[in-house]
Tab-separated table of C-alpha atoms (C1' of nucleotides) in Angstrom:
chain	number	residue	atom	x	y	z
L	1	MET	CA	-32.662	38.238	-6.744
L	2	ALA	CA	-30.442	34.715	-8.175
L	3	ARG	CA	-27.585	36.431	-9.681
L	4	ASN	CA	-26.740	38.166	-6.390
L	5	GLN	CA	-27.194	34.859	-4.767
L	6	GLU	CA	-24.821	33.086	-7.189
L	7	GLN	CA	-22.229	35.536	-6.904
L	8	ASN	CA	-22.041	35.564	-2.907
L	9	GLU	CA	-21.743	31.967	-3.127
L	10	LYS	CA	-18.788	32.198	-5.513
L	11	MET	CA	-17.334	34.893	-2.704
L	12	ARG	CA	-17.994	32.814	-0.036
L	13	GLU	CA	-16.302	29.831	-1.551
L	14	GLU	CA	-13.185	31.762	-2.798
L	15	ARG	CA	-12.662	33.092	1.137
L	16	GLN	CA	-12.699	29.337	1.901
L	17	ALA	CA	-10.662	28.440	-0.591
L	18	MET	CA	-7.971	31.347	0.593
L	19	ILE	CA	-8.711	29.736	4.304
L	20	ARG	CA	-7.805	25.980	3.077
L	21	ALA	CA	-4.847	27.127	1.081
L	22	GLU	CA	-3.299	29.212	4.253
L	23	ALA	CA	-4.163	26.281	6.425
L	24	LEU	CA	-2.514	23.547	4.363
L	25	ARG	CA	0.813	25.624	4.478
L	26	GLN	CA	0.445	25.939	8.185
L	27	PHE	CA	-0.966	22.498	9.173
L	28	ALA	CA	1.851	20.927	6.858
L	29	ALA	CA	4.499	22.931	8.667
L	30	LYS	CA	3.420	22.996	12.382
L	31	GLY	CA	0.833	20.231	12.536
L	32	LEU	CA	-2.186	20.345	13.923
L	33	ALA	CA	-1.951	20.978	17.589
L	34	ALA	CA	0.753	23.878	17.123
L	35	THR	CA	-1.317	25.563	14.181
L	36	LYS	CA	-3.782	28.125	16.035
L	37	ILE	CA	-6.602	29.491	14.508
L	38	LYS	CA	-5.412	33.302	15.072
L	39	ASP	CA	-2.751	32.078	12.550
L	40	ILE	CA	-4.583	31.149	9.608
L	41	ALA	CA	-6.612	34.414	10.353
L	42	GLU	CA	-3.752	36.315	10.450
L	43	GLY	CA	-2.433	34.744	7.120
L	44	VAL	CA	-5.246	35.420	5.138
L	45	GLY	CA	-5.672	38.752	6.763
L	46	MET	CA	-8.785	38.500	8.491
L	47	ALA	CA	-10.172	38.397	12.231
L	48	GLN	CA	-9.617	35.521	14.499
L	49	GLY	CA	-13.669	35.148	14.919
L	50	LEU	CA	-14.350	35.534	11.439
L	51	ILE	CA	-13.033	32.205	9.961
L	52	TYR	CA	-15.860	30.588	12.365
L	53	HIS	CA	-18.173	32.033	9.740
L	54	TYR	CA	-16.624	29.715	7.217
L	55	TYR	CA	-15.800	27.086	8.758
L	56	PRO	CA	-17.114	25.476	12.035
L	57	SER	CA	-13.783	24.727	14.043
L	58	LYS	CA	-10.247	23.864	13.427
L	59	GLU	CA	-10.308	20.531	13.085
L	60	ASP	CA	-13.091	20.341	10.234
L	61	ILE	CA	-10.661	22.665	7.929
L	62	TYR	CA	-7.739	20.074	9.173
L	63	VAL	CA	-10.174	16.757	8.075
L	64	GLU	CA	-11.334	18.544	4.727
L	65	LEU	CA	-7.703	19.420	3.840
L	66	ILE	CA	-6.433	15.531	4.837
L	67	ASN	CA	-9.367	14.548	2.806
L	68	HIS	CA	-8.813	16.188	-0.537
L	69	ALA	CA	-5.162	15.638	-0.015
L	70	LEU	CA	-5.486	11.693	-0.091
L	71	ASP	CA	-7.671	11.910	-2.468
L	72	LYS	CA	-5.474	14.159	-5.061
L	73	MET	CA	-2.585	11.343	-4.295
L	74	ASN	CA	-4.963	8.408	-5.136
L	75	GLU	CA	-6.570	10.088	-8.393
L	76	ALA	CA	-2.713	10.575	-9.480
L	77	VAL	CA	-2.126	7.228	-9.106
L	78	TYR	CA	-5.250	5.395	-10.669
L	79	ASN	CA	-4.295	7.840	-13.516
L	80	LEU	CA	-0.874	5.900	-13.709
L	81	ALA	CA	-2.574	2.485	-13.529
L	82	GLY	CA	-4.534	3.712	-16.149
L	83	MET	CA	-2.104	3.866	-18.668
L	84	PRO	CA	-1.478	2.253	-21.956
L	85	GLU	CA	2.423	1.767	-21.349
L	86	PRO	CA	4.044	-1.238	-19.505
L	87	PRO	CA	4.459	-1.870	-16.309
L	88	ASP	CA	8.077	-0.862	-16.207
L	89	VAL	CA	7.879	2.335	-18.308
L	90	LYS	CA	5.183	3.184	-15.876
L	91	ILE	CA	7.153	3.128	-13.521
L	92	LYS	CA	9.796	5.077	-14.913
L	93	MET	CA	7.748	7.544	-15.740
L	94	ALA	CA	6.154	7.656	-12.198
L	95	ILE	CA	9.834	8.536	-10.527
L	96	SER	CA	10.749	11.045	-13.206
L	97	GLU	CA	7.331	12.974	-12.981
L	98	MET	CA	7.680	12.715	-8.878
L	99	LEU	CA	10.659	14.101	-8.967
L	100	LYS	CA	10.059	16.807	-10.809
L	101	THR	CA	6.738	17.654	-8.982
L	102	ILE	CA	8.882	17.774	-6.099
L	103	ASP	CA	11.253	20.213	-6.974
L	104	ALA	CA	8.833	22.274	-8.325
L	105	SER	CA	5.410	22.088	-6.641
L	106	ARG	CA	5.575	23.746	-3.371
L	107	ASP	CA	1.721	22.657	-2.790
L	108	PHE	CA	2.579	19.146	-3.541
L	109	ASN	CA	5.514	19.357	-1.274
L	110	GLN	CA	2.848	20.416	1.245
L	111	THR	CA	0.458	17.956	0.535
L	112	CYS	CA	2.967	15.092	1.097
L	113	ARG	CA	3.881	17.047	4.781
L	114	LEU	CA	0.435	17.147	5.183
L	115	ILE	CA	-0.439	13.176	5.116
L	116	ALA	CA	3.205	12.605	6.732
L	117	GLY	CA	2.324	14.367	9.655
L	118	ALA	CA	-1.037	13.058	9.740
L	119	ALA	CA	0.337	9.346	9.326
L	120	ASN	CA	2.878	9.821	11.804
L	121	SER	CA	0.352	11.528	14.478
L	122	SER	CA	-1.516	8.970	17.163
L	123	VAL	CA	-3.883	12.060	17.975
L	124	LEU	CA	-6.442	12.917	15.235
L	125	PRO	CA	-10.108	13.810	14.619
L	126	ALA	CA	-11.658	10.769	14.566
L	127	ALA	CA	-12.742	11.920	11.375
L	128	ALA	CA	-9.416	12.116	10.039
L	129	GLN	CA	-8.232	8.944	11.504
L	130	GLU	CA	-10.957	7.018	9.372
L	131	LEU	CA	-9.780	8.777	6.006
L	132	ILE	CA	-6.546	7.638	6.677
L	133	GLY	CA	-7.646	4.357	7.456
L	134	LYS	CA	-9.461	3.840	4.112
L	135	LYS	CA	-7.348	6.093	1.909
L	136	ARG	CA	-3.823	5.733	3.056
L	137	ASP	CA	-3.240	2.069	1.581
L	138	ILE	CA	-4.440	2.542	-1.929
L	139	PRO	CA	-1.333	3.784	-3.581
L	140	TYR	CA	0.429	1.130	-1.828
L	141	GLN	CA	-2.014	-1.487	-3.405
L	142	VAL	CA	-2.000	0.076	-6.752
L	143	LEU	CA	1.397	0.001	-7.080
L	144	ALA	CA	1.790	-3.270	-6.112
L	145	GLY	CA	-0.462	-4.309	-9.118
L	146	ILE	CA	1.692	-2.821	-11.534
L	147	MET	CA	5.187	-4.107	-9.671
L	148	GLU	CA	2.928	-7.541	-10.448
L	149	ALA	CA	2.509	-6.824	-13.877
L	150	GLY	CA	6.011	-6.380	-14.414
L	151	GLN	CA	6.913	-9.407	-12.794
L	152	GLY	CA	5.238	-11.169	-15.316
L	153	GLU	CA	6.416	-9.598	-17.949
L	154	GLY	CA	10.050	-10.334	-16.617
L	155	THR	CA	10.848	-6.619	-16.304
L	156	ILE	CA	10.469	-5.988	-12.729
L	157	ILE	CA	12.465	-7.818	-10.729
L	158	ALA	CA	11.516	-10.851	-8.050
L	159	ALA	CA	10.413	-9.919	-4.997
L	160	ASP	CA	7.233	-9.447	-2.834
L	161	PRO	CA	4.942	-6.641	-4.895
L	162	TYR	CA	4.065	-4.909	-1.874
L	163	GLU	CA	7.169	-4.561	-0.644
L	164	LEU	CA	8.499	-3.284	-3.548
L	165	ALA	CA	5.701	-0.650	-3.736
L	166	VAL	CA	6.201	0.548	-0.124
L	167	ILE	CA	10.256	0.974	-1.080
L	168	PHE	CA	8.783	3.211	-4.258
L	169	TRP	CA	6.582	5.328	-1.666
L	170	THR	CA	9.091	5.666	1.135
L	171	THR	CA	11.551	6.609	-1.031
L	172	VAL	CA	9.116	9.304	-3.094
L	173	ASN	CA	7.391	10.647	0.258
L	174	GLY	CA	11.547	10.729	2.032
L	175	LEU	CA	12.491	13.105	-0.821
L	176	ALA	CA	9.603	15.077	-0.848
L	177	ILE	CA	9.887	15.628	2.784
L	178	TYR	CA	13.450	16.434	2.519
L	179	GLN	CA	13.351	18.524	0.144
L	180	ALA	CA	10.598	20.519	2.022
L	181	THR	CA	12.100	21.017	5.222
L	182	ARG	CA	15.359	22.535	3.878
L	183	PRO	CA	15.801	26.180	3.707
L	184	ASP	CA	17.649	25.693	0.610
L	185	PRO	CA	16.540	22.931	-1.618
L	186	ILE	CA	18.990	20.401	-3.309
L	187	PRO	CA	18.770	19.263	-6.832
L	188	MET	CA	16.847	16.191	-7.047
L	189	PRO	CA	18.937	13.061	-8.101
L	190	PRO	CA	18.367	11.526	-11.410
L	191	ALA	CA	15.407	9.215	-11.470
L	192	ARG	CA	17.334	6.250	-12.840
L	193	ILE	CA	19.185	5.865	-9.705
L	194	LEU	CA	15.839	5.176	-8.107
L	195	TYR	CA	14.093	3.343	-10.508
L	196	ASN	CA	17.021	1.056	-11.463
L	197	MET	CA	15.878	-0.335	-8.032
L	198	PHE	CA	13.399	-2.146	-9.397
L	199	LEU	CA	14.005	-3.184	-12.931
L	200	VAL	CA	15.642	-6.337	-13.777
L	201	ASP	CA	17.842	-4.596	-16.861
L	202	ARG	CA	19.082	-1.581	-15.908
L	203	ASP	CA	18.934	1.796	-17.941
L	204	ASN	CA	21.551	3.852	-18.022
L	205	ASP	CA	20.255	6.724	-20.160
O	1	MET	CA	25.222	10.741	54.836
O	2	ALA	CA	27.406	10.448	51.632
O	3	ARG	CA	26.045	6.897	51.563
O	4	ASN	CA	22.544	8.025	51.114
O	5	GLN	CA	23.022	11.317	48.835
O	6	GLU	CA	24.636	8.922	46.391
O	7	GLN	CA	21.491	6.761	46.488
O	8	ASN	CA	19.114	9.704	46.579
O	9	GLU	CA	21.108	10.888	42.974
O	10	LYS	CA	20.720	7.360	41.734
O	11	MET	CA	17.237	7.240	42.119
O	12	ARG	CA	16.282	10.939	40.985
O	13	GLU	CA	18.095	9.864	37.898
O	14	GLU	CA	16.316	6.784	37.762
O	15	ARG	CA	13.056	8.639	37.523
O	16	GLN	CA	14.711	11.127	35.273
O	17	ALA	CA	15.175	7.973	32.771
O	18	MET	CA	11.529	6.809	32.958
O	19	ILE	CA	10.229	10.153	32.374
O	20	ARG	CA	12.324	10.400	29.512
O	21	ALA	CA	11.367	7.275	27.831
O	22	GLU	CA	7.941	7.848	28.297
O	23	ALA	CA	8.023	11.399	27.164
O	24	LEU	CA	10.024	9.730	23.948
O	25	ARG	CA	7.375	7.322	23.355
O	26	GLN	CA	4.612	10.296	23.525
O	27	PHE	CA	6.498	13.009	21.717
O	28	ALA	CA	7.525	10.344	18.466
O	29	ALA	CA	3.567	9.646	18.707
O	30	LYS	CA	2.390	12.669	19.260
O	31	GLY	CA	4.799	15.528	18.415
O	32	LEU	CA	5.463	18.557	21.235
O	33	ALA	CA	2.162	20.513	20.982
O	34	ALA	CA	-0.206	17.410	21.130
O	35	THR	CA	1.689	16.099	24.026
O	36	LYS	CA	0.627	17.177	27.369
O	37	ILE	CA	2.528	16.763	30.765
O	38	LYS	CA	-0.250	15.041	32.127
O	39	ASP	CA	-0.025	12.826	29.991
O	40	ILE	CA	3.453	11.753	30.506
O	41	ALA	CA	2.842	12.270	34.341
O	42	GLU	CA	-0.065	9.321	33.823
O	43	GLY	CA	2.804	6.906	31.534
O	44	VAL	CA	4.890	7.008	34.451
O	45	GLY	CA	2.413	6.832	36.929
O	46	MET	CA	2.930	10.016	38.872
O	47	ALA	CA	1.212	13.102	39.488
O	48	GLN	CA	1.017	15.861	36.948
O	49	GLY	CA	2.902	18.602	39.023
O	50	LEU	CA	5.529	15.992	40.494
O	51	ILE	CA	7.040	16.347	36.922
O	52	TYR	CA	8.131	19.662	37.966
O	53	HIS	CA	10.147	18.256	40.337
O	54	TYR	CA	12.606	16.624	37.706
O	55	TYR	CA	12.354	18.950	34.891
O	56	PRO	CA	11.660	22.373	34.263
O	57	SER	CA	9.304	22.346	32.007
O	58	LYS	CA	7.852	20.207	29.049
O	59	GLU	CA	10.272	21.999	26.642
O	60	ASP	CA	13.281	21.002	28.375
O	61	ILE	CA	12.628	17.586	28.541
O	62	TYR	CA	12.068	17.810	24.738
O	63	VAL	CA	15.138	19.282	23.576
O	64	GLU	CA	17.314	16.908	25.782
O	65	LEU	CA	15.778	13.900	23.959
O	66	ILE	CA	16.299	15.468	20.551
O	67	ASN	CA	19.672	16.069	21.741
O	68	HIS	CA	20.242	12.550	22.669
O	69	ALA	CA	18.574	11.260	19.579
O	70	LEU	CA	20.719	13.335	17.400
O	71	ASP	CA	23.967	11.998	19.287
O	72	LYS	CA	23.042	8.333	19.044
O	73	MET	CA	22.374	9.104	15.180
O	74	ASN	CA	25.530	10.527	14.453
O	75	GLU	CA	27.625	8.020	16.893
O	76	ALA	CA	26.410	5.317	14.604
O	77	VAL	CA	27.377	7.037	11.822
O	78	TYR	CA	31.023	7.836	13.004
O	79	ASN	CA	31.196	4.272	14.045
O	80	LEU	CA	30.602	3.191	10.296
O	81	ALA	CA	32.797	5.623	8.990
O	82	GLY	CA	35.746	4.297	11.034
O	83	MET	CA	35.164	0.635	10.326
O	84	PRO	CA	38.299	-1.072	8.296
O	85	GLU	CA	35.773	-2.536	5.304
O	86	PRO	CA	35.566	-1.087	1.652
O	87	PRO	CA	33.091	1.659	0.955
O	88	ASP	CA	30.589	-0.862	-0.663
O	89	VAL	CA	30.679	-2.825	1.531
O	90	LYS	CA	30.005	-0.418	4.310
O	91	ILE	CA	27.228	0.184	2.252
O	92	LYS	CA	25.438	-2.819	2.191
O	93	MET	CA	26.294	-3.433	6.093
O	94	ALA	CA	24.935	-0.050	7.249
O	95	ILE	CA	21.688	-1.040	4.939
O	96	SER	CA	21.378	-4.624	6.359
O	97	GLU	CA	21.894	-3.360	9.437
O	98	MET	CA	19.012	-0.341	9.371
O	99	LEU	CA	16.785	-2.579	8.016
O	100	LYS	CA	17.470	-5.373	10.749
O	101	THR	CA	17.348	-2.948	13.412
O	102	ILE	CA	13.786	-0.973	12.192
O	103	ASP	CA	12.768	-4.608	12.217
O	104	ALA	CA	13.080	-5.528	15.643
O	105	SER	CA	13.761	-2.012	17.660
O	106	ARG	CA	10.618	0.383	18.770
O	107	ASP	CA	13.094	2.490	20.376
O	108	PHE	CA	14.961	3.039	17.370
O	109	ASN	CA	12.191	4.014	15.198
O	110	GLN	CA	11.012	5.923	17.862
O	111	THR	CA	14.025	7.990	17.786
O	112	CYS	CA	13.399	8.631	14.225
O	113	ARG	CA	9.999	9.887	14.312
O	114	LEU	CA	11.128	12.365	17.155
O	115	ILE	CA	13.834	13.587	14.710
O	116	ALA	CA	11.513	13.399	11.623
O	117	GLY	CA	9.016	15.244	13.582
O	118	ALA	CA	11.314	17.943	14.615
O	119	ALA	CA	12.649	18.104	11.507
O	120	ASN	CA	9.482	18.512	9.715
O	121	SER	CA	8.129	21.070	12.381
O	122	SER	CA	8.735	24.927	11.838
O	123	VAL	CA	7.868	25.523	15.602
O	124	LEU	CA	10.358	24.204	17.825
O	125	PRO	CA	11.997	25.395	21.091
O	126	ALA	CA	14.845	27.992	20.012
O	127	ALA	CA	17.236	25.413	21.870
O	128	ALA	CA	16.041	22.266	19.585
O	129	GLN	CA	16.340	24.629	16.699
O	130	GLU	CA	19.723	24.954	16.901
O	131	LEU	CA	20.465	21.398	17.424
O	132	ILE	CA	18.944	20.315	14.651
O	133	GLY	CA	21.058	23.224	12.342
O	134	LYS	CA	24.327	21.750	13.840
O	135	LYS	CA	24.096	17.983	13.859
O	136	ARG	CA	20.906	17.147	11.932
O	137	ASP	CA	23.842	17.257	8.404
O	138	ILE	CA	26.460	14.912	10.013
O	139	PRO	CA	24.952	11.902	8.527
O	140	TYR	CA	24.715	13.038	5.337
O	141	GLN	CA	28.012	14.224	5.159
O	142	VAL	CA	29.327	11.338	6.374
O	143	LEU	CA	27.750	8.997	4.064
O	144	ALA	CA	28.284	11.354	1.420
O	145	GLY	CA	32.123	10.822	2.226
O	146	ILE	CA	31.689	6.840	1.897
O	147	MET	CA	30.167	7.243	-1.164
O	148	GLU	CA	32.895	9.063	-2.715
O	149	ALA	CA	35.428	6.740	-1.338
O	150	GLY	CA	33.370	4.024	-3.133
O	151	GLN	CA	33.344	6.048	-6.571
O	152	GLY	CA	37.137	6.298	-6.130
O	153	GLU	CA	37.584	2.451	-6.135
O	154	GLY	CA	34.661	1.864	-8.760
O	155	THR	CA	32.458	0.074	-6.488
O	156	ILE	CA	29.774	2.871	-6.211
O	157	ILE	CA	28.049	4.415	-9.395
O	158	ALA	CA	28.501	7.754	-10.464
O	159	ALA	CA	26.634	10.821	-9.276
O	160	ASP	CA	26.878	13.190	-6.913
O	161	PRO	CA	27.544	11.891	-3.655
O	162	TYR	CA	25.485	13.705	-1.592
O	163	GLU	CA	22.803	13.459	-3.681
O	164	LEU	CA	23.331	9.524	-2.876
O	165	ALA	CA	23.539	9.786	0.449
O	166	VAL	CA	20.144	11.655	0.897
O	167	ILE	CA	18.498	9.064	-1.390
O	168	PHE	CA	20.183	6.330	1.054
O	169	TRP	CA	18.836	8.231	4.563
O	170	THR	CA	15.542	9.212	2.935
O	171	THR	CA	15.057	5.745	1.953
O	172	VAL	CA	15.868	4.358	5.620
O	173	ASN	CA	14.241	6.944	7.262
O	174	GLY	CA	10.551	6.656	5.467
O	175	LEU	CA	11.009	2.922	5.544
O	176	ALA	CA	11.239	3.303	9.792
O	177	ILE	CA	8.390	5.839	9.666
O	178	TYR	CA	6.262	3.465	7.551
O	179	GLN	CA	6.533	0.691	9.847
O	180	ALA	CA	6.247	3.028	13.146
O	181	THR	CA	3.021	3.934	12.019
O	182	ARG	CA	1.445	0.792	10.810
O	183	PRO	CA	-0.528	-1.400	13.244
O	184	ASP	CA	0.830	-4.626	12.038
O	185	PRO	CA	4.449	-4.363	10.752
O	186	ILE	CA	5.313	-5.856	7.514
O	187	PRO	CA	8.141	-7.859	6.857
O	188	MET	CA	11.319	-5.529	5.815
O	189	PRO	CA	12.348	-6.175	2.071
O	190	PRO	CA	15.897	-7.769	1.301
O	191	ALA	CA	18.542	-5.159	1.489
O	192	ARG	CA	19.954	-6.084	-1.568
O	193	ILE	CA	17.260	-4.347	-3.478
O	194	LEU	CA	17.982	-1.045	-1.493
O	195	TYR	CA	21.819	-1.007	-1.885
O	196	ASN	CA	21.981	-2.192	-4.975
O	197	MET	CA	20.752	1.198	-6.007
O	198	PHE	CA	24.420	2.052	-5.110
O	199	LEU	CA	26.569	-0.527	-6.497
O	200	VAL	CA	28.128	-0.448	-9.617
O	201	ASP	CA	27.910	-4.647	-9.684
O	202	ARG	CA	24.775	-5.765	-8.415
O	203	ASP	CA	24.665	-8.218	-5.550
O	204	ASN	CA	22.271	-11.054	-5.964
O	205	ASP	CA	22.881	-12.947	-2.949
M	1	DG	C1'	-19.493	40.031	6.336
M	2	DT	C1'	-16.680	41.938	9.440
M	3	DC	C1'	-15.028	43.378	13.505
M	4	DT	C1'	-14.010	43.684	18.795
M	5	DA	C1'	-15.107	41.907	23.144
M	6	DT	C1'	-15.836	37.893	25.763
M	7	DA	C1'	-17.291	33.614	27.842
M	8	DT	C1'	-15.247	29.312	28.384
M	9	DC	C1'	-11.964	25.847	28.723
M	10	DC	C1'	-7.866	23.925	28.996
M	11	DA	C1'	-2.555	23.120	30.017
M	12	DG	C1'	1.562	24.575	31.975
M	13	DA	C1'	3.448	25.788	36.139
M	14	DT	C1'	3.436	26.904	40.940
M	15	DA	C1'	2.264	26.765	46.318
M	16	DG	C1'	1.814	24.452	50.182
M	17	DA	C1'	0.200	20.905	52.885
M	18	DC	C1'	1.434	15.890	54.214
T	1	DG	C1'	9.237	13.034	47.240
T	2	DT	C1'	4.664	13.135	46.409
T	3	DC	C1'	0.418	14.543	46.607
T	4	DT	C1'	-3.820	18.434	45.605
T	5	DA	C1'	-4.961	23.036	44.858
T	6	DT	C1'	-4.482	26.639	42.372
T	7	DC	C1'	-2.908	30.492	39.501
T	8	DT	C1'	-1.919	32.160	35.267
T	9	DG	C1'	-1.913	32.165	30.168
T	10	DG	C1'	-3.414	31.298	26.115
T	11	DA	C1'	-6.454	29.160	22.590
T	12	DT	C1'	-11.214	27.926	20.649
T	13	DA	C1'	-15.418	29.414	19.876
T	14	DT	C1'	-19.742	32.432	20.674
T	15	DA	C1'	-22.208	36.852	21.037
T	16	DG	C1'	-23.221	41.212	19.770
T	17	DA	C1'	-22.178	46.066	17.847
T	18	DC	C1'	-21.969	48.170	13.036
DNA sequence: GTCTATATCCAGATAGAC
DNA sequence: GTCTATCTGGATATAGAC
């Protein structure tokens, strides 16, 4: 009956979610080529062949993760852009939040590593390549917009806004990867050191 | 005769250098697992099997490249530390130099990507793992020393020197990777935006 | 749905002719 | 030294029993 079908659907999606979570861990740590289906299956405690009951191929899992990771990142950035605060405050908030997240969230760091690994690789599934091409630049563009607005208000330093956005993201990204690849994490540096880069008037809280 | 042996030796080393150069390109772009011996062989224009006349295995090539990359990076850092200039000037010089190098040198960016890829991977040949463990932290430590000296002279901002060193390297590294993974390179941002992060008195050249 | 067994393919490494 | 041909292992994906 319909009730049972619903339940089955739910079970199936839970299983898929488990597979995705395990795959994210492994793809983030080892990349696509070095991660074996067998490893993922062992990670979730099922037989190797059973994975194919839930996903048609290793690459499909990978592409789905990449897509989700990019969307998540972009959604967060759009949220930031839509806030009512003035641009310089947005930058300060964003950096503080990112550092906190890097410190606390394994999932976020894995997401960063996944995207970084994909961006750094020239051999990706065609679908992943396309997604990256389409969605990867959005955070840079949105941030550049915020920087430009801040320059209009005289709170952000004079420089090419896109270059400022690049500095912003490469810095945050670099820290996330640093943290994710160290056995013992270091405390994140004070956010003001980073956001003072962009501010006309330094903040010494 | 000895003359011929010398010549043969030289030829052999040249071939090995060609293999290393091609392998660096490919490992940097694709990582260890996704790079096939066949690709490297094709890149240098020799038969797949012939590679094994020059190197015992794919992993051996990789380990040699990792070792060389780490040594090159560390040598540059020791050079910087040994210079007579005051710490704040060293920081400014170092950032300016790095940005110039990122802009100009493909080889340097490939080296960055190789190290970053290795650091980001949890499945490395044992020998590579060991090398990374031993040599990877040196640049951070040396930079921390310079930061600390600058704090003593009152030119570098107050903060944990190691955290400052981490910011320094993750920023530079992030930019190098950004540049290396874009089809059309962007102009590097002005160095002062970056080094002003660390300076008590901002520099507005 | 889940497992075991297996077909198939691909890539690392070796052998042997030239 | 260089090539082609081949051995071998491992990994993806499928088949079929339960």
